[in-house]
């Protein structure tokens, strides 16, 4: 009886050691080690105990044998369960596929809000006969100032102070140099729209940033007058903001246009209750007739041709269009802001 009791006790001690070893096995190889140690046919620890069954009274053998079989099958269950767990963990590490997870939606990019505005403006002016042009952001003083009738010691050059690079280059302070480049490369009739970034020594606040987008317009042909300028911009404003939109020209000065104007827009805004009201006047661009000196500097006969030009800030137009309160939001690269403009 005592021998029998000690065999059963030995078996039960083995059982708990084995279960603990199974739980602690961290890899499939370690688990296989545990299986061999406890269940191995030849040298396995359970087999070694069972080999001592012969020492028992014949009538006691079945009870001990039954206990041994129970422990064996419990251990086998524990081993295969642990094996399953280790395999699943391993798959996780290797980027295994879990087909029950919901599908990941592909990232959908979106145009930057300023790019959206530029595309809308370009599209409208395309309908008015303007094609897209572009010029470099790194310019020379000639294109940025002098060819635009702006001597370097002119106060207007001061107002557009910018970053100078080596070798007499600078970051363009406006898109107007593209006017000159286009006139050098093409004979009239010319109708182009040139969007792009410009740079100025400026503060960084809700209404100013040292880098911003501009959209330049230029039309040069025989017989172009101020009426063409005004009609073109009025038609643009109606197409962009709606039929009731009005524009207003205020006298202004730019060295490269004569006469020059600041252009304001008054929109019709729909109130939440469906009634309409007019917005305040808002300045949206500078414009004017191309100064004959600019035509001449670009090699275009100012006796024969006239033209108009305008320059606006799509970023500011976007503030109106989307109700954006602060220009800096355009440059923060905050995905929560930009995401609102994703999609077509
Ligand atoms: N280049 C001017 C500016 O940056 C805008 C402008 C463009 C004015 C074309 C007149 C004609 O302020």
CSV table of C-alpha atoms and ligand atoms in Angstrom, one decimal:
chain,number,residue,atom,x,y,z
A,1,UNK,CA,0.0,0.0,0.0
A,2,UNK,CA,2.7,2.4,0.9
A,3,UNK,CA,4.7,1.6,-2.2
A,4,UNK,CA,1.6,2.0,-4.3
A,5,UNK,CA,0.8,5.3,-2.6
A,6,UNK,CA,4.3,6.6,-3.3
A,7,UNK,CA,4.1,5.6,-7.0
A,8,UNK,CA,0.9,7.5,-7.4
A,9,UNK,CA,2.3,10.4,-5.5
A,10,UNK,CA,5.4,10.3,-7.7
A,11,UNK,CA,3.2,10.3,-10.8
A,12,UNK,CA,1.2,13.3,-9.5
A,13,UNK,CA,4.4,15.2,-8.7
A,14,UNK,CA,5.5,14.5,-12.2
A,15,UNK,CA,2.2,15.7,-13.5
A,16,UNK,CA,2.5,19.1,-12.0
A,17,UNK,CA,6.1,19.5,-13.0
A,18,UNK,CA,5.3,18.6,-16.5
A,19,UNK,CA,2.3,21.0,-16.8
A,20,UNK,CA,4.5,23.8,-15.5
A,21,UNK,CA,7.2,22.9,-18.0
A,22,UNK,CA,4.7,23.0,-20.8
A,23,UNK,CA,3.4,26.4,-19.7
A,24,UNK,CA,6.9,27.8,-19.6
A,25,UNK,CA,8.1,26.4,-22.9
A,26,UNK,CA,8.6,29.5,-25.1
A,27,UNK,CA,9.3,27.9,-28.4
A,28,UNK,CA,8.1,24.8,-30.4
A,29,UNK,CA,11.6,23.3,-29.8
A,30,UNK,CA,11.5,23.8,-26.1
A,31,UNK,CA,8.0,22.2,-26.1
A,32,UNK,CA,9.4,19.2,-27.9
A,33,UNK,CA,12.1,18.9,-25.2
A,34,UNK,CA,9.4,18.8,-22.6
A,35,UNK,CA,7.4,16.2,-24.5
A,36,UNK,CA,10.5,13.9,-24.7
A,37,UNK,CA,11.5,14.5,-21.1
A,38,UNK,CA,8.1,13.4,-19.7
A,39,UNK,CA,6.5,11.2,-22.4
A,40,UNK,CA,9.5,9.8,-24.2
A,41,UNK,CA,9.0,6.0,-24.5
A,42,UNK,CA,12.5,4.9,-23.5
A,43,UNK,CA,13.8,7.4,-21.0
A,44,UNK,CA,10.7,9.5,-20.4
A,45,UNK,CA,10.0,10.1,-16.8
A,46,UNK,CA,6.5,8.7,-16.8
A,47,UNK,CA,7.7,5.6,-18.6
A,48,UNK,CA,10.4,5.1,-16.0
A,49,UNK,CA,7.8,5.1,-13.3
A,50,UNK,CA,5.5,2.8,-15.2
A,51,UNK,CA,8.4,0.3,-15.5
A,52,UNK,CA,8.2,-0.1,-11.8
A,53,UNK,CA,4.5,-1.3,-12.0
A,54,UNK,CA,5.9,-4.8,-11.8
A,55,UNK,CA,7.0,-4.2,-8.3
A,56,UNK,CA,3.3,-3.8,-7.2
A,57,UNK,CA,0.8,-6.3,-6.1
A,58,UNK,CA,-1.1,-7.5,-9.2
A,59,UNK,CA,-4.5,-6.1,-7.9
A,60,UNK,CA,-3.0,-2.6,-7.4
A,61,UNK,CA,-1.5,-2.3,-10.9
A,62,UNK,CA,-4.7,-1.3,-12.7
A,63,UNK,CA,-5.3,1.7,-10.4
A,64,UNK,CA,-1.8,3.0,-10.8
A,65,UNK,CA,-1.9,2.3,-14.5
A,66,UNK,CA,-5.2,4.1,-14.9
A,67,UNK,CA,-3.7,7.1,-13.0
A,68,UNK,CA,-0.7,7.1,-15.3
A,69,UNK,CA,-2.9,7.0,-18.4
A,70,UNK,CA,-4.9,9.9,-17.1
A,71,UNK,CA,-1.8,12.0,-16.6
A,72,UNK,CA,-0.4,11.0,-20.0
A,73,UNK,CA,-3.5,12.1,-21.8
A,74,UNK,CA,-3.8,15.3,-19.8
A,75,UNK,CA,-0.2,16.1,-20.6
A,76,UNK,CA,-0.7,15.4,-24.3
A,77,UNK,CA,-3.7,17.8,-24.3
A,78,UNK,CA,-1.6,20.5,-22.6
A,79,UNK,CA,1.2,19.9,-25.1
A,80,UNK,CA,-1.0,20.3,-28.2
A,81,UNK,CA,-2.8,23.3,-26.8
A,82,UNK,CA,0.5,25.0,-26.0
A,83,UNK,CA,1.8,24.1,-29.5
A,84,UNK,CA,-1.2,25.8,-31.0
A,85,UNK,CA,-0.6,29.0,-29.0
A,86,UNK,CA,3.1,29.1,-29.9
A,87,UNK,CA,2.3,28.7,-33.6
A,88,UNK,CA,-0.3,31.5,-33.6
A,89,UNK,CA,2.2,33.8,-31.8
A,90,UNK,CA,4.8,33.0,-34.3
A,91,UNK,CA,2.6,33.8,-37.2
A,92,UNK,CA,1.9,37.2,-35.6
A,93,UNK,CA,5.6,38.0,-35.5
A,94,UNK,CA,5.9,37.0,-39.2
A,95,UNK,CA,3.0,39.1,-40.3
A,96,UNK,CA,0.7,36.2,-40.7
A,97,UNK,CA,-2.7,36.7,-42.2
A,98,UNK,CA,-5.8,36.9,-40.1
A,99,UNK,CA,-8.7,36.6,-42.5
A,100,UNK,CA,-11.2,37.5,-39.8
A,101,UNK,CA,-9.8,41.1,-39.5
A,102,UNK,CA,-11.8,43.8,-41.3
A,103,UNK,CA,-10.0,44.9,-44.5
A,104,UNK,CA,-7.7,47.9,-44.4
A,105,UNK,CA,-8.9,50.7,-46.7
A,106,UNK,CA,-6.3,52.1,-49.0
A,107,UNK,CA,-4.9,55.5,-48.1
A,108,UNK,CA,-6.6,58.1,-50.1
A,109,UNK,CA,-4.5,61.2,-50.8
A,110,UNK,CA,-6.1,64.6,-51.4
A,111,UNK,CA,-5.0,67.8,-53.1
A,112,UNK,CA,-3.8,70.5,-50.7
A,113,UNK,CA,-6.6,73.1,-50.3
A,114,UNK,CA,-4.5,75.8,-51.9
A,115,UNK,CA,-3.9,73.4,-54.9
A,116,UNK,CA,-7.6,72.8,-55.1
A,117,UNK,CA,-8.3,76.5,-55.3
A,118,UNK,CA,-5.5,77.0,-57.9
A,119,UNK,CA,-7.0,74.1,-60.0
A,120,UNK,CA,-10.5,75.7,-59.8
A,121,UNK,CA,-9.2,79.1,-60.8
A,122,UNK,CA,-7.1,77.7,-63.7
A,123,UNK,CA,-10.1,75.8,-64.9
A,124,UNK,CA,-12.3,79.0,-65.0
A,125,UNK,CA,-9.6,81.0,-66.8
A,126,UNK,CA,-9.1,78.1,-69.2
A,127,UNK,CA,-12.7,78.7,-70.2
A,128,UNK,CA,-11.7,82.4,-70.9
A,129,UNK,CA,-8.9,81.4,-73.1
A,130,UNK,CA,-5.9,81.3,-70.7
A,131,UNK,CA,-3.4,78.5,-70.7
A,132,UNK,CA,-1.1,77.5,-67.8
A,133,UNK,CA,2.5,78.7,-67.6
A,134,UNK,CA,5.2,78.3,-65.1
A,135,UNK,CA,8.5,79.8,-64.1
A,136,UNK,CA,11.3,79.1,-61.6
A,137,UNK,CA,11.1,79.9,-57.9
A,138,UNK,CA,14.7,80.9,-57.9
A,139,UNK,CA,15.0,84.0,-59.9
A,140,UNK,CA,17.4,86.7,-60.9
A,141,UNK,CA,17.0,90.4,-59.9
A,142,UNK,CA,16.5,91.1,-63.5
A,143,UNK,CA,13.3,89.0,-63.8
A,144,UNK,CA,12.0,89.7,-60.3
A,145,UNK,CA,12.5,93.4,-60.4
A,146,UNK,CA,14.3,95.2,-63.2
A,147,UNK,CA,12.5,93.7,-66.2
A,148,UNK,CA,9.4,94.6,-64.3
A,149,UNK,CA,10.2,98.2,-64.4
A,150,UNK,CA,11.3,98.1,-60.7
A,151,UNK,CA,14.8,99.6,-60.2
A,152,UNK,CA,16.6,97.8,-57.3
A,153,UNK,CA,16.6,101.0,-55.3
A,154,UNK,CA,12.9,101.6,-55.8
A,155,UNK,CA,10.8,101.4,-52.6
A,156,UNK,CA,8.7,98.7,-54.3
A,157,UNK,CA,11.7,96.4,-54.3
A,158,UNK,CA,12.0,97.1,-50.6
A,159,UNK,CA,8.4,96.1,-50.0
A,160,UNK,CA,9.1,92.7,-51.6
A,161,UNK,CA,12.3,92.0,-49.8
A,162,UNK,CA,13.1,88.3,-50.0
A,163,UNK,CA,15.8,85.7,-49.5
A,164,UNK,CA,19.0,86.1,-51.5
A,165,UNK,CA,21.0,83.1,-52.6
A,166,UNK,CA,24.6,82.9,-53.9
A,167,UNK,CA,25.4,84.2,-57.4
A,168,UNK,CA,22.9,87.0,-57.5
A,169,UNK,CA,19.9,84.7,-57.3
A,170,UNK,CA,16.9,85.2,-55.1
A,171,UNK,CA,13.6,83.5,-54.2
A,172,UNK,CA,11.0,85.2,-56.3
A,173,UNK,CA,8.9,87.6,-54.3
A,174,UNK,CA,5.9,87.4,-56.8
A,175,UNK,CA,4.9,85.4,-59.9
A,176,UNK,CA,5.2,88.5,-62.1
A,177,UNK,CA,8.6,87.4,-63.4
A,178,UNK,CA,6.7,84.7,-65.3
A,179,UNK,CA,5.1,87.5,-67.4
A,180,UNK,CA,8.6,88.4,-68.7
A,181,UNK,CA,9.6,84.9,-69.3
A,182,UNK,CA,6.5,84.1,-71.2
A,183,UNK,CA,6.8,87.3,-73.3
A,184,UNK,CA,10.4,86.5,-74.2
A,185,UNK,CA,9.4,83.0,-75.3
A,186,UNK,CA,6.1,83.7,-77.1
A,187,UNK,CA,4.8,86.3,-79.5
A,188,UNK,CA,1.3,87.8,-78.9
A,189,UNK,CA,-1.5,86.9,-78.7
A,190,UNK,CA,-0.6,85.8,-75.2
A,191,UNK,CA,-3.1,84.6,-72.5
A,192,UNK,CA,-1.5,82.8,-69.7
A,193,UNK,CA,-2.1,81.9,-66.0
A,194,UNK,CA,1.0,81.2,-63.9
A,195,UNK,CA,0.4,79.7,-60.4
A,196,UNK,CA,3.3,79.1,-58.0
A,197,UNK,CA,5.0,79.8,-54.7
A,198,UNK,CA,6.5,83.1,-53.8
A,199,UNK,CA,8.7,84.2,-50.9
A,200,UNK,CA,8.9,87.4,-48.9
A,201,UNK,CA,10.4,88.7,-45.7
A,202,UNK,CA,7.2,88.7,-43.8
A,203,UNK,CA,5.7,88.0,-40.4
A,204,UNK,CA,4.1,84.6,-39.7
A,205,UNK,CA,0.6,85.2,-38.4
A,206,UNK,CA,-3.0,84.4,-39.3
A,207,UNK,CA,-2.9,86.6,-42.4
A,208,UNK,CA,0.7,86.5,-43.4
A,209,UNK,CA,3.3,83.8,-44.2
A,210,UNK,CA,6.8,84.3,-45.6
A,211,UNK,CA,6.0,81.8,-48.4
A,212,UNK,CA,2.7,81.6,-50.2
A,213,UNK,CA,1.0,80.8,-53.5
A,214,UNK,CA,0.2,83.4,-56.1
A,215,UNK,CA,-1.6,83.2,-59.4
A,216,UNK,CA,-0.4,85.5,-62.2
A,217,UNK,CA,-2.5,86.3,-65.2
A,218,UNK,CA,-1.3,88.0,-68.4
A,219,UNK,CA,-2.9,88.9,-71.7
A,220,UNK,CA,-1.1,90.7,-74.5
A,221,UNK,CA,-2.5,91.4,-77.9
A,222,UNK,CA,-3.3,94.2,-80.3
A,223,UNK,CA,-6.0,96.5,-79.0
A,224,UNK,CA,-6.3,95.2,-75.4
A,225,UNK,CA,-7.8,97.8,-73.2
A,226,UNK,CA,-8.8,98.3,-69.5
A,227,UNK,CA,-12.3,97.2,-70.5
A,228,UNK,CA,-10.9,93.8,-71.3
A,229,UNK,CA,-9.2,93.6,-67.9
A,230,UNK,CA,-12.3,94.6,-66.1
A,231,UNK,CA,-14.7,92.4,-68.1
A,232,UNK,CA,-12.4,89.4,-67.7
A,233,UNK,CA,-12.1,89.7,-63.9
A,234,UNK,CA,-15.8,90.4,-63.5
A,235,UNK,CA,-16.6,87.3,-65.5
A,236,UNK,CA,-14.1,85.3,-63.5
A,237,UNK,CA,-15.7,86.5,-60.2
A,238,UNK,CA,-19.2,85.5,-61.3
A,239,UNK,CA,-18.1,82.1,-62.5
A,240,UNK,CA,-16.2,81.5,-59.2
A,241,UNK,CA,-18.5,83.0,-56.6
A,242,UNK,CA,-21.8,83.0,-58.4
A,243,UNK,CA,-23.9,85.2,-60.7
A,244,UNK,CA,-24.6,88.0,-58.1
A,245,UNK,CA,-20.9,88.7,-57.4
A,246,UNK,CA,-19.6,92.2,-58.0
A,247,UNK,CA,-16.1,93.5,-58.3
A,248,UNK,CA,-14.6,97.0,-57.6
A,249,UNK,CA,-11.4,98.6,-58.8
A,250,UNK,CA,-9.5,101.0,-56.5
A,251,UNK,CA,-6.6,103.0,-57.9
A,252,UNK,CA,-3.3,101.6,-56.8
A,253,UNK,CA,0.4,101.5,-57.8
A,254,UNK,CA,2.6,98.7,-59.2
A,255,UNK,CA,5.8,99.6,-61.1
A,256,UNK,CA,5.0,97.1,-63.8
A,257,UNK,CA,1.4,98.2,-64.6
A,258,UNK,CA,0.0,101.5,-65.5
A,259,UNK,CA,-2.7,102.3,-64.6
A,260,UNK,CA,-2.9,99.9,-61.6
A,261,UNK,CA,-5.7,98.8,-59.3
A,262,UNK,CA,-6.5,96.8,-56.3
A,263,UNK,CA,-9.5,94.6,-57.0
A,264,UNK,CA,-12.2,93.9,-54.4
A,265,UNK,CA,-15.0,91.4,-54.5
A,266,UNK,CA,-18.5,91.5,-52.9
A,267,UNK,CA,-20.2,88.1,-52.8
A,268,UNK,CA,-23.8,87.1,-52.3
A,269,UNK,CA,-23.9,84.9,-49.2
A,270,UNK,CA,-26.8,82.6,-48.4
A,271,UNK,CA,-27.8,82.7,-44.7
A,272,UNK,CA,-28.8,79.5,-42.9
A,273,UNK,CA,-32.5,80.4,-43.2
A,274,UNK,CA,-32.2,80.5,-47.0
A,275,UNK,CA,-32.3,84.3,-47.5
A,276,UNK,CA,-29.3,86.1,-49.1
A,277,UNK,CA,-27.1,89.0,-48.2
A,278,UNK,CA,-24.1,90.7,-49.6
A,279,UNK,CA,-20.7,90.2,-48.0
A,280,UNK,CA,-18.3,93.0,-47.2
A,281,UNK,CA,-15.9,94.1,-50.0
A,282,UNK,CA,-12.7,92.0,-49.8
A,283,UNK,CA,-9.4,92.7,-51.6
A,284,UNK,CA,-8.5,89.7,-53.8
A,285,UNK,CA,-5.9,90.9,-56.2
A,286,UNK,CA,-3.6,93.5,-57.8
A,287,UNK,CA,-4.1,94.3,-61.5
A,288,UNK,CA,-3.4,96.8,-64.2
A,289,UNK,CA,-2.4,97.4,-67.8
A,290,UNK,CA,1.1,96.1,-68.6
A,291,UNK,CA,3.5,99.0,-68.4
A,292,UNK,CA,5.0,99.7,-71.9
A,293,UNK,CA,8.5,99.6,-70.3
A,294,UNK,CA,7.8,95.9,-69.4
A,295,UNK,CA,6.7,95.0,-72.9
A,296,UNK,CA,9.8,96.7,-74.3
A,297,UNK,CA,12.1,95.0,-71.8
A,298,UNK,CA,10.7,91.6,-72.9
A,299,UNK,CA,11.2,92.5,-76.6
A,300,UNK,CA,7.6,93.1,-77.4
A,301,UNK,CA,6.7,96.2,-79.5
A,302,UNK,CA,4.8,98.5,-77.1
A,303,UNK,CA,3.6,100.7,-79.9
A,304,UNK,CA,1.8,97.8,-81.4
A,305,UNK,CA,0.7,95.7,-78.4
A,306,UNK,CA,-1.0,96.3,-75.1
A,307,UNK,CA,-1.8,94.0,-72.3
A,308,UNK,CA,-3.2,93.5,-68.9
A,309,UNK,CA,-1.9,91.6,-65.9
A,310,UNK,CA,-3.2,90.6,-62.5
A,311,UNK,CA,-1.9,88.7,-59.5
A,312,UNK,CA,-4.0,87.0,-56.7
A,313,UNK,CA,-3.4,84.8,-53.7
A,314,UNK,CA,-5.2,81.5,-53.9
A,315,UNK,CA,-4.5,80.9,-50.2
A,316,UNK,CA,-6.6,84.0,-49.3
A,317,UNK,CA,-9.3,83.0,-51.7
A,318,UNK,CA,-9.3,79.6,-50.0
A,319,UNK,CA,-9.9,81.3,-46.6
A,320,UNK,CA,-13.1,82.7,-48.1
A,321,UNK,CA,-14.1,79.6,-50.0
A,322,UNK,CA,-13.7,77.1,-47.1
A,323,UNK,CA,-14.1,79.4,-44.1
A,324,UNK,CA,-10.5,78.8,-43.0
A,325,UNK,CA,-9.5,81.1,-40.1
A,326,UNK,CA,-5.7,81.2,-40.4
A,327,UNK,CA,-3.2,81.0,-43.3
A,328,UNK,CA,-0.8,79.1,-41.1
A,329,UNK,CA,-3.1,76.0,-41.3
A,330,UNK,CA,-2.0,75.6,-44.9
A,331,UNK,CA,1.6,75.1,-43.8
A,332,UNK,CA,1.3,73.1,-40.6
A,333,UNK,CA,0.9,69.8,-42.4
A,334,UNK,CA,-1.7,68.7,-39.8
A,335,UNK,CA,-3.3,65.7,-41.3
A,336,UNK,CA,-6.6,66.5,-39.4
A,337,UNK,CA,-6.9,69.7,-41.3
A,338,UNK,CA,-5.7,68.4,-44.7
A,339,UNK,CA,-7.9,65.3,-44.5
A,340,UNK,CA,-11.0,67.6,-44.7
A,341,UNK,CA,-10.0,68.3,-48.3
A,342,UNK,CA,-9.4,64.8,-49.5
A,343,UNK,CA,-11.5,63.2,-52.2
A,344,UNK,CA,-12.2,64.4,-55.7
B,1,LIG,N1,3.0,91.1,-58.4
B,1,LIG,C1,2.0,91.9,-57.6
B,1,LIG,C2,2.2,91.5,-56.2
B,1,LIG,O1,2.8,90.5,-55.9
B,1,LIG,C3,0.6,91.6,-58.0
B,1,LIG,C4,0.3,92.1,-59.4
B,1,LIG,C5,0.4,91.2,-60.5
B,1,LIG,C6,-0.1,93.4,-59.6
B,1,LIG,C7,0.2,91.6,-61.8
B,1,LIG,C8,-0.4,93.8,-60.9
B,1,LIG,C9,-0.3,92.9,-61.9
B,1,LIG,O2,1.8,92.2,-55.3
